[in-house]
mmCIF file of N, CA and C in Angstrom:
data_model
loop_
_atom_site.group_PDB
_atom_site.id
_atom_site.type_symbol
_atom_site.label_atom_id
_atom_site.label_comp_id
_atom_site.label_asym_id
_atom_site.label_seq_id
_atom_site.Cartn_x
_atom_site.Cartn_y
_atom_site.Cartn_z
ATOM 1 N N UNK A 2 77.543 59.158 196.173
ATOM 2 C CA UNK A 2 78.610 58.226 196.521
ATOM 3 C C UNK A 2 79.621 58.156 195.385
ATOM 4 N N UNK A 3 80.748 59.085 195.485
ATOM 5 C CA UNK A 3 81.937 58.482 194.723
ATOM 6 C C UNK A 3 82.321 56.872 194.382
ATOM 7 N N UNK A 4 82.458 56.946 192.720
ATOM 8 C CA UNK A 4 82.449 55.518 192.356
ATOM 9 C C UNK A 4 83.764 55.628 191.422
ATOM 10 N N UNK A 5 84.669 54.470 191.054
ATOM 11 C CA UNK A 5 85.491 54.641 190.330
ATOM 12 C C UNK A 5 85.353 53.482 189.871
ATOM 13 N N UNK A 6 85.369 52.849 188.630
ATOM 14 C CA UNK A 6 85.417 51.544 187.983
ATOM 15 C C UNK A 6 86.305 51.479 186.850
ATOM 16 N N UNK A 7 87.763 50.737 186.905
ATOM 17 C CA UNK A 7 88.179 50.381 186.278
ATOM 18 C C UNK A 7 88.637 49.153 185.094
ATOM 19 N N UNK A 8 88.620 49.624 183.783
ATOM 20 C CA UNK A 8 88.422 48.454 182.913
ATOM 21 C C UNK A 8 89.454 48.832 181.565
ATOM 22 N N UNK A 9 89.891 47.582 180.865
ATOM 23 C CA UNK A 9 90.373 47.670 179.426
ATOM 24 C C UNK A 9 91.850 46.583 179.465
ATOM 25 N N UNK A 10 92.396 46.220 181.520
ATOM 26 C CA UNK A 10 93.661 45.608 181.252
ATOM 27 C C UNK A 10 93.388 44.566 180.449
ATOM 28 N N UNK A 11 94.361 43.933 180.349
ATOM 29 C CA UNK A 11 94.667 42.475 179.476
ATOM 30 C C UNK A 11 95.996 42.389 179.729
ATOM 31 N N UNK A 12 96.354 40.883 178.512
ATOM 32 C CA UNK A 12 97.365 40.268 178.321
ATOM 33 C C UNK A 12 97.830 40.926 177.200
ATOM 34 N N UNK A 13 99.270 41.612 176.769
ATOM 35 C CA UNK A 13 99.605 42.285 175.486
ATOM 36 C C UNK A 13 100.766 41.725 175.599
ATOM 37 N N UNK A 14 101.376 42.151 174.181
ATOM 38 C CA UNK A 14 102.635 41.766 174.031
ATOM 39 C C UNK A 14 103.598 43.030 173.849
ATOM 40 N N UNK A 15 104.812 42.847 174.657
ATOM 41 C CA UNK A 15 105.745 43.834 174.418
ATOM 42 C C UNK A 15 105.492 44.897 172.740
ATOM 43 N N UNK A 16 105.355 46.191 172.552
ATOM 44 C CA UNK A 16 105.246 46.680 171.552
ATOM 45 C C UNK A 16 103.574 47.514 171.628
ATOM 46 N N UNK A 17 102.819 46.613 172.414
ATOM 47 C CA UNK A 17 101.520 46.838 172.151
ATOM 48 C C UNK A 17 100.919 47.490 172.538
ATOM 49 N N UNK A 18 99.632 47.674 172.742
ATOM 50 C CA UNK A 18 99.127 48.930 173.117
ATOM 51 C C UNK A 18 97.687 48.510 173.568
ATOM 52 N N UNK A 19 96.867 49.420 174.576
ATOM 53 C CA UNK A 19 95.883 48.853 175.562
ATOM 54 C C UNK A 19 95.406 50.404 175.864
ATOM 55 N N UNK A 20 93.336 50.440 175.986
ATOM 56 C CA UNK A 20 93.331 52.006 176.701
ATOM 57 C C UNK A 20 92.468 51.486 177.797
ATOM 58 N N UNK A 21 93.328 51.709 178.993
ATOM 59 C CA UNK A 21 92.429 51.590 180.150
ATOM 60 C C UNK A 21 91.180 52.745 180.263
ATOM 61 N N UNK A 22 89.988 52.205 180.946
ATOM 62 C CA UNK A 22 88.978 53.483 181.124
ATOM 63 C C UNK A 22 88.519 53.144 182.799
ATOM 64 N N UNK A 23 88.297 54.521 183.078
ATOM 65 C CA UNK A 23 88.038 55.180 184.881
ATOM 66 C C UNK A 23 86.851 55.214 184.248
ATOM 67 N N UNK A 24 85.933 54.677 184.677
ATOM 68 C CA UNK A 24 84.231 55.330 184.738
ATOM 69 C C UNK A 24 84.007 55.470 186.409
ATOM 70 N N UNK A 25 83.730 56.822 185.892
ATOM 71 C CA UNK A 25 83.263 57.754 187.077
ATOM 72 C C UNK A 25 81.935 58.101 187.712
ATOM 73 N N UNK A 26 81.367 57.990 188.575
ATOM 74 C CA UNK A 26 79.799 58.313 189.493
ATOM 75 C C UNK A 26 80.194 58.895 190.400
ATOM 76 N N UNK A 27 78.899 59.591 190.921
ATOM 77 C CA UNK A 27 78.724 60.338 192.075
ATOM 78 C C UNK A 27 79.379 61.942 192.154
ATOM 79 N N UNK A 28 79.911 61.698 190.600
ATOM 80 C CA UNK A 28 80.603 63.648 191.144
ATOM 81 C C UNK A 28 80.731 63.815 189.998
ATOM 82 N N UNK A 29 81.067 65.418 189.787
ATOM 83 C CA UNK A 29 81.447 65.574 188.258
ATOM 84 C C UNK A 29 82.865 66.078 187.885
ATOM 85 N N UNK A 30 83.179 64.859 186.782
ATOM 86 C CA UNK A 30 84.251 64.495 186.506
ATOM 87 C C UNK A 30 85.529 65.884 186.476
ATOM 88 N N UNK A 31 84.536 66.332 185.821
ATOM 89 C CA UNK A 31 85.763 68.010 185.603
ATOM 90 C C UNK A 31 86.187 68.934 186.617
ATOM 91 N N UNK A 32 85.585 68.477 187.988
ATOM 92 C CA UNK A 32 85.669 68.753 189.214
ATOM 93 C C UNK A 32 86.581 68.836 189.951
ATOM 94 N N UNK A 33 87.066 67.576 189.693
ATOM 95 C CA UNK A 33 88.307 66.700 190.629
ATOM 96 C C UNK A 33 89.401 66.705 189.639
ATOM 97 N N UNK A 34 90.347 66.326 190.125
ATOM 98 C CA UNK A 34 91.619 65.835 189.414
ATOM 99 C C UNK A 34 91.530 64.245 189.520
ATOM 100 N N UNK A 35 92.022 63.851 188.502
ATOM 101 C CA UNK A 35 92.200 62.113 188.367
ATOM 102 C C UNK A 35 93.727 61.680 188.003
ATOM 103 N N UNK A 36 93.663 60.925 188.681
ATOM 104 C CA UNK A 36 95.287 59.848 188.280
ATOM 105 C C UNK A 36 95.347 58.409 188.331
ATOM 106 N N UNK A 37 96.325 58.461 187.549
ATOM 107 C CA UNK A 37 96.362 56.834 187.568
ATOM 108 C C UNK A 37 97.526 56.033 187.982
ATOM 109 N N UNK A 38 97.391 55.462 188.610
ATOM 110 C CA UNK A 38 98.643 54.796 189.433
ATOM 111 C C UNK A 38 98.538 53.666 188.850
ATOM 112 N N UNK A 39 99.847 53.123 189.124
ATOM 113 C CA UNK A 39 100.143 51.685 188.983
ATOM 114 C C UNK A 39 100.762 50.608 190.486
ATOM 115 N N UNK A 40 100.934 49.624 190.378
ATOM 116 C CA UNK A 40 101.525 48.970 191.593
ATOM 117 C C UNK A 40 101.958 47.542 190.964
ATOM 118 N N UNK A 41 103.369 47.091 191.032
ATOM 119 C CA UNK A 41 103.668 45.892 190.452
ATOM 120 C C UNK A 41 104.139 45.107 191.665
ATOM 121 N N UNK A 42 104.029 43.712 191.701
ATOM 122 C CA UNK A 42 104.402 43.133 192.506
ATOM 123 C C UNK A 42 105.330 43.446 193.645
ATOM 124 N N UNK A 43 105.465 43.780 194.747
ATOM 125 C CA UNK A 43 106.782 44.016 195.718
ATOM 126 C C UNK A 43 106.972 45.129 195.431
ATOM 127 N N UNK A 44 106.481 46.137 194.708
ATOM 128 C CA UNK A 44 107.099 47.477 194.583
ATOM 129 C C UNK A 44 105.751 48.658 194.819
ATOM 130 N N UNK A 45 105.980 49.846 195.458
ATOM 131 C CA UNK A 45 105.635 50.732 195.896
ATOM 132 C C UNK A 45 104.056 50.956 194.819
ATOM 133 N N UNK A 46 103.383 51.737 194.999
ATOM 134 C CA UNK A 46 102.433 52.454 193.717
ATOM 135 C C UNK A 46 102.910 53.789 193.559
ATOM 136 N N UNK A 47 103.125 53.834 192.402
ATOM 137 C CA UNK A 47 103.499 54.592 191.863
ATOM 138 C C UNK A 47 102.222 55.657 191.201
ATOM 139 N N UNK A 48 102.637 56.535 190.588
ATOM 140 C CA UNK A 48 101.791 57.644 189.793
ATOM 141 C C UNK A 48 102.585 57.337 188.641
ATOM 142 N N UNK A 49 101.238 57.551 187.365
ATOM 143 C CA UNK A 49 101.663 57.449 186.063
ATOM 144 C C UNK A 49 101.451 58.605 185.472
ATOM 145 N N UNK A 50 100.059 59.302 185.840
ATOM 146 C CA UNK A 50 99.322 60.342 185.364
ATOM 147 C C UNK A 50 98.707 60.639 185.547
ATOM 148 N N UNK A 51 98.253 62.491 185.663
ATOM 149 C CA UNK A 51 96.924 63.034 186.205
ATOM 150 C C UNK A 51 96.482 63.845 184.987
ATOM 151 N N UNK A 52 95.588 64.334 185.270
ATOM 152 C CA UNK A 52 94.569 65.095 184.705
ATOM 153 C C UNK A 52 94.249 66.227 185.680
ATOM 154 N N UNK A 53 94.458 67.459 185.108
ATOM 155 C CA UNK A 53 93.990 68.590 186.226
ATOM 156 C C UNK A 53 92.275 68.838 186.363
ATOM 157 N N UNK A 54 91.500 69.018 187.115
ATOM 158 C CA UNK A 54 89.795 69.754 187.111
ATOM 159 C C UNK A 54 90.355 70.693 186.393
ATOM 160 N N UNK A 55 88.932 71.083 185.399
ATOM 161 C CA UNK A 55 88.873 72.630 185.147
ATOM 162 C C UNK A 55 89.679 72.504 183.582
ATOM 163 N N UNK A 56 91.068 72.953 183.427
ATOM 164 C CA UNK A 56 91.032 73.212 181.911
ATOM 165 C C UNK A 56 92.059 71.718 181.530
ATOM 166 N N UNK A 57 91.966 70.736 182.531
ATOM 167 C CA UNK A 57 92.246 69.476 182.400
ATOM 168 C C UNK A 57 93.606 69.535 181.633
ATOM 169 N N UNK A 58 94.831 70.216 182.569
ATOM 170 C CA UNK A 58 96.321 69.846 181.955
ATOM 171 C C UNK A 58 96.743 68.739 182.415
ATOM 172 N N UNK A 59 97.567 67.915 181.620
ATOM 173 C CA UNK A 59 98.377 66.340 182.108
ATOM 174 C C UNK A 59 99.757 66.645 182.466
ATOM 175 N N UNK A 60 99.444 65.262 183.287
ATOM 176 C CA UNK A 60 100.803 65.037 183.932
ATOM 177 C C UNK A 60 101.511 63.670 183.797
ATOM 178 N N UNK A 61 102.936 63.618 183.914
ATOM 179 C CA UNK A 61 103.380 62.442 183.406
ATOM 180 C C UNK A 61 104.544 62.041 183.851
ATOM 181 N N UNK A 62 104.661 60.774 184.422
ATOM 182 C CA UNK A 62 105.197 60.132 184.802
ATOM 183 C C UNK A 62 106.747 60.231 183.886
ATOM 184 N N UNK A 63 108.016 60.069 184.136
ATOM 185 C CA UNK A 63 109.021 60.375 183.113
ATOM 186 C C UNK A 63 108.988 58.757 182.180
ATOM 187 N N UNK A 64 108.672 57.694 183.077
ATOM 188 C CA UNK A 64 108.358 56.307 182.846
ATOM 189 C C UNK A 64 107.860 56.179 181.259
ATOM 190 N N UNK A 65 106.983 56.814 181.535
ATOM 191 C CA UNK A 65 106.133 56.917 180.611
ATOM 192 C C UNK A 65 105.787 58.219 179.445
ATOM 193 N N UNK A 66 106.414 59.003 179.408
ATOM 194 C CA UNK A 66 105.876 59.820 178.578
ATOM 195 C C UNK A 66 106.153 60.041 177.372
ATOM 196 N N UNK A 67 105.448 60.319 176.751
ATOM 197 C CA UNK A 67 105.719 60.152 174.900
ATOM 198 C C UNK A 67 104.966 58.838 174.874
ATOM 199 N N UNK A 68 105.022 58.089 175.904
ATOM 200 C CA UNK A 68 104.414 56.484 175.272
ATOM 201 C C UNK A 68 102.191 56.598 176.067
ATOM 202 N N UNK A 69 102.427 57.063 176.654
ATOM 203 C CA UNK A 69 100.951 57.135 177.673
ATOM 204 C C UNK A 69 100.465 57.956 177.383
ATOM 205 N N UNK A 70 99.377 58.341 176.862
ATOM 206 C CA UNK A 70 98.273 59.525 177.171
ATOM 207 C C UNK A 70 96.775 59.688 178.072
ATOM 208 N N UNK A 71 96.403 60.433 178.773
ATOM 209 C CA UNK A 71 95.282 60.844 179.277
ATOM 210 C C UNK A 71 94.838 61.610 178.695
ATOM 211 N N UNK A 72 93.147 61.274 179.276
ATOM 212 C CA UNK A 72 92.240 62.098 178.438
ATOM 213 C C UNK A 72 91.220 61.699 179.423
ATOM 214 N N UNK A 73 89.856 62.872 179.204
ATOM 215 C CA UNK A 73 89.113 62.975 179.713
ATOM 216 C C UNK A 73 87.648 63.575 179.030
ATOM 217 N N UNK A 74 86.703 62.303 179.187
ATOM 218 C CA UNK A 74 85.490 62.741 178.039
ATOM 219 C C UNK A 74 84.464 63.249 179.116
ATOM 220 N N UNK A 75 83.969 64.413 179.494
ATOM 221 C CA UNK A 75 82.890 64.599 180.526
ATOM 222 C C UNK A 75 81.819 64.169 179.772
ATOM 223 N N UNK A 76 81.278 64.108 179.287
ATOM 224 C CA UNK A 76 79.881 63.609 178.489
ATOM 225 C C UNK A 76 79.877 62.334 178.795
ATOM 226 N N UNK A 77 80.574 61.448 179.161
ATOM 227 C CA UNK A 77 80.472 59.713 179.305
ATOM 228 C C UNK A 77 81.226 60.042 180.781
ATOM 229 N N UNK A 78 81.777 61.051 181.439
ATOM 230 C CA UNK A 78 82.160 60.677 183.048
ATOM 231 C C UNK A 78 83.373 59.786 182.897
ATOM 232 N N UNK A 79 84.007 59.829 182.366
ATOM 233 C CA UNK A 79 85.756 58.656 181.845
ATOM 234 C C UNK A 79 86.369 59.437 181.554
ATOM 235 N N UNK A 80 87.508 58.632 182.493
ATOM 236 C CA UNK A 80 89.104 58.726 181.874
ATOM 237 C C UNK A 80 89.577 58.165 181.389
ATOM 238 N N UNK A 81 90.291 57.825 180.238
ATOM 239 C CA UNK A 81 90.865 57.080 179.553
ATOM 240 C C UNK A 81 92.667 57.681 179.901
ATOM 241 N N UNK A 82 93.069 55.932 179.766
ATOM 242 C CA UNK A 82 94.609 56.366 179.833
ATOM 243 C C UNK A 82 95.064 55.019 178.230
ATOM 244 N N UNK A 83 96.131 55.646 177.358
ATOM 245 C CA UNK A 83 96.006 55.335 176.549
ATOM 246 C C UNK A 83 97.608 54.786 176.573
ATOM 247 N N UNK A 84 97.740 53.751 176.554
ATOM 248 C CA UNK A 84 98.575 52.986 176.580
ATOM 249 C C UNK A 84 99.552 52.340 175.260
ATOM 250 N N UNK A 85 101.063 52.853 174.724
ATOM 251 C CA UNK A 85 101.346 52.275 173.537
ATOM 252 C C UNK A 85 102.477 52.263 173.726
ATOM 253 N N UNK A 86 103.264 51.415 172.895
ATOM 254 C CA UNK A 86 104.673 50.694 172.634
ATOM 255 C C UNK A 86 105.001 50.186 174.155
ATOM 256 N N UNK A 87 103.799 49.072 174.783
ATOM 257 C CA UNK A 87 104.269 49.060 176.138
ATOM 258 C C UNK A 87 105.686 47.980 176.185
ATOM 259 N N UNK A 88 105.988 48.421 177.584
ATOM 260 C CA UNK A 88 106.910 47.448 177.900
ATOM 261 C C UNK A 88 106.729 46.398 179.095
ATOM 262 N N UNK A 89 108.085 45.322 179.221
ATOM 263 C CA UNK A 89 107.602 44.445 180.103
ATOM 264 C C UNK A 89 107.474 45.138 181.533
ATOM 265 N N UNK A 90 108.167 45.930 181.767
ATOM 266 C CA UNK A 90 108.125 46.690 183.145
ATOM 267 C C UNK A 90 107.195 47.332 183.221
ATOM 268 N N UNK A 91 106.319 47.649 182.216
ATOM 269 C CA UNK A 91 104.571 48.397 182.711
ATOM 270 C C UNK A 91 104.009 47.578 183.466
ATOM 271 N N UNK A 92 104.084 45.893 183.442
ATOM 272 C CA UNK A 92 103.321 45.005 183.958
ATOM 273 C C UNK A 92 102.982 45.521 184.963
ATOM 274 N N UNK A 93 101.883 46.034 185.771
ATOM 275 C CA UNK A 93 101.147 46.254 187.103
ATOM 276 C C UNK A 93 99.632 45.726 187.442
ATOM 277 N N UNK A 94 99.205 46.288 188.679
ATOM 278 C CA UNK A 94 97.562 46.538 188.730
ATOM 279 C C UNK A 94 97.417 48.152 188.049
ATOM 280 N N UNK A 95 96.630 48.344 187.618
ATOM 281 C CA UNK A 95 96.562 49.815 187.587
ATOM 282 C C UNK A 95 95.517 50.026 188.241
ATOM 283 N N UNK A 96 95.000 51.644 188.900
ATOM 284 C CA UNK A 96 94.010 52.170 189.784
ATOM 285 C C UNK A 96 93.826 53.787 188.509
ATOM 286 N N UNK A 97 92.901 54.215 189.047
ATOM 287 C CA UNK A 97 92.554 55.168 189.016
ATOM 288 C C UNK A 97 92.268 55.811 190.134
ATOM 289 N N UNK A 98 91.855 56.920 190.200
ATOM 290 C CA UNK A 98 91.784 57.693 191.739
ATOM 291 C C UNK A 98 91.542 59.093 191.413
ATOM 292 N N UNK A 99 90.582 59.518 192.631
ATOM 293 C CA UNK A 99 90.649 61.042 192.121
ATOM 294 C C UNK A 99 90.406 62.130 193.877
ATOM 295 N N UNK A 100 90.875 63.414 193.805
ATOM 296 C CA UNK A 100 90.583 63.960 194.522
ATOM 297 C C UNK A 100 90.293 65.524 194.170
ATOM 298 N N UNK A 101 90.252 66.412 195.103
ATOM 299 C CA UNK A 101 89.905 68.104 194.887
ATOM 300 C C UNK A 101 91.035 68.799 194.991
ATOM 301 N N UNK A 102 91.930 68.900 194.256
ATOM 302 C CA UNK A 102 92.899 69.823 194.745
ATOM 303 C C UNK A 102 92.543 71.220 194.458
ATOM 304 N N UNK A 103 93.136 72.476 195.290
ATOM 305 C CA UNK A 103 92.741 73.453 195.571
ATOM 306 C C UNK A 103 93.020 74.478 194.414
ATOM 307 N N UNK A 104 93.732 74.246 193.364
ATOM 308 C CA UNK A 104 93.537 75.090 192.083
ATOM 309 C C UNK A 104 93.813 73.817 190.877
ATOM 310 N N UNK A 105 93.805 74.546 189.651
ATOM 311 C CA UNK A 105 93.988 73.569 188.393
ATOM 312 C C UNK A 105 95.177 72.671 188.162
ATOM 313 N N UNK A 106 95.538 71.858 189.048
ATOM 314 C CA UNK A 106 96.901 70.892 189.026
ATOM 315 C C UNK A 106 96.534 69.659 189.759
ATOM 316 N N UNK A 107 97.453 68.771 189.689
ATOM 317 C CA UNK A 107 97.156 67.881 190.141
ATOM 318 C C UNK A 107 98.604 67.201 190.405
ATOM 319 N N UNK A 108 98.806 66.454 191.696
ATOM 320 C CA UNK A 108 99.907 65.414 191.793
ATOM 321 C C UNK A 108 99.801 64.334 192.102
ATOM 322 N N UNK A 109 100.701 63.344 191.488
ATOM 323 C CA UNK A 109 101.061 61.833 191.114
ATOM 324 C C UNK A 109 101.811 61.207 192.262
ATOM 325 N N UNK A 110 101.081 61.723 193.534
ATOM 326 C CA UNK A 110 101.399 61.077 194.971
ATOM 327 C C UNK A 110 99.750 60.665 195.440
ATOM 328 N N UNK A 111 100.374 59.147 195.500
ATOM 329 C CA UNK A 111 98.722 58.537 196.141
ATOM 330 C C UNK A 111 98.326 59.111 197.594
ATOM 331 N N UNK A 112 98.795 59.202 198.250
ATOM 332 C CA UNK A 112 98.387 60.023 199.447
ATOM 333 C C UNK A 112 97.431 61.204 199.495
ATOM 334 N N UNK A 113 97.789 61.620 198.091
ATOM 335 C CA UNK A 113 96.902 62.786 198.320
ATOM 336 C C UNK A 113 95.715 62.297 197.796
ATOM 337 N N UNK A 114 95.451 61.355 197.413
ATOM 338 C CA UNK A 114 93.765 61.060 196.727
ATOM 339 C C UNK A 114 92.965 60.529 197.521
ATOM 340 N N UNK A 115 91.705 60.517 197.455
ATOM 341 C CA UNK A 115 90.692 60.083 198.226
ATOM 342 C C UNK A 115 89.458 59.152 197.846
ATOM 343 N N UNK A 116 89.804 59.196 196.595
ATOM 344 C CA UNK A 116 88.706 57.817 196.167
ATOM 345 C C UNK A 116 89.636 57.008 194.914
ATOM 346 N N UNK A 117 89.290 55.561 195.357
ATOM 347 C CA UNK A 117 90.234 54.816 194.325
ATOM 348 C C UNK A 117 89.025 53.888 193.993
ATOM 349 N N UNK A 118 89.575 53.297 192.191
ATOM 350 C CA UNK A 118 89.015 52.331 192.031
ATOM 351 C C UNK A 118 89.794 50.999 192.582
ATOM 352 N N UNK A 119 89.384 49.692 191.826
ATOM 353 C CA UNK A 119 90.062 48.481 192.586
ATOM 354 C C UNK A 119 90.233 48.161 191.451
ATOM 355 N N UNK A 120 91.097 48.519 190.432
ATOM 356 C CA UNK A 120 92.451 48.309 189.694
ATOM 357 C C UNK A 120 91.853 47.571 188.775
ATOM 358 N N UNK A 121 92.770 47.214 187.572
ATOM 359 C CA UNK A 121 93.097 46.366 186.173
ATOM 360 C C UNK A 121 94.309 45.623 186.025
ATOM 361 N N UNK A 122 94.452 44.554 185.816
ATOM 362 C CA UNK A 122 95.695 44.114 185.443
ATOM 363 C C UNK A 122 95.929 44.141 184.092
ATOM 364 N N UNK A 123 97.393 44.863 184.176
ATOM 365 C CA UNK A 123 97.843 45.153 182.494
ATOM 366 C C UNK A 123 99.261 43.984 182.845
ATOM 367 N N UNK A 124 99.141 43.233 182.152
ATOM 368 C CA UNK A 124 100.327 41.830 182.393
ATOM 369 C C UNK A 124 101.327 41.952 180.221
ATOM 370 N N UNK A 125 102.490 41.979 180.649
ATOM 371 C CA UNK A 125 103.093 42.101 179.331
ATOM 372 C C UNK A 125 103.490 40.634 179.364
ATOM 373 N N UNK A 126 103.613 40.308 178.308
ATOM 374 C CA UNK A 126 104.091 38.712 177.722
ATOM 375 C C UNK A 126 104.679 38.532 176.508
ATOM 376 N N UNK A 127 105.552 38.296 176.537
ATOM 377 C CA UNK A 127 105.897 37.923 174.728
ATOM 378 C C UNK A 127 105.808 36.040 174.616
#
């Protein structure tokens, strides 16, 4: 049984920095592709970042890049998404999610995934 459990949001302050973690069951991690979406109030979910199966290349949101990193530890089954100099507009739920895509890539459209966790709230505050 595919499991996704997400953990690490909080309350931060503009500038700051937070690493969400995907703990993963039921499959093996290097298998699938993983991403992480976000969803803020009234607005769509978005994709922040994936992780490809296999030789695990990233992907990145323009939102975010230079400021977010992914990573992926198979020995502990987690993804970590690494969160710094956030801003107030990161405020979301975040998800994780993962599916099989058919070679080493992965895309930052929720539609295509098939198992989600049930999110973190990352809330910015000054």
């Amino acid at each position: 049984q595919v499991q996704l459990v997400e953990s690490g949001g909080g309350l931060v302050q503009p500038g700051g920095s937070l690493r969400l973690s995907c703990a993963a069951s039921g499959f093996t991690l290097d298998a699938y592709a993983i991403g992480w979406f976000r969803q803020a109030p009234g607005k769509e979910r978005e994709g922040v970042s994936c992780i490809s199966k296999g030789d695990g290349t990233t992907y990145y949101a323009e939102s975010v890049k230079g400021r977010f990193t992914i990573s992926r530890d198979n020995a502990k089954n987690t993804v970590y998404l690494q969160m710094n100099s956030l801003k107030p507009e990161d405020t979301a739920v975040y998800y994780c999610a993962t599916y099989n895509p058919p070679g080493n890539q992965c895309v930052m459209t929720h539609r295509a995934y098939d198992y989600w966790g049930q999110g973190t709230q990352v809330t910015l505050s000054s």
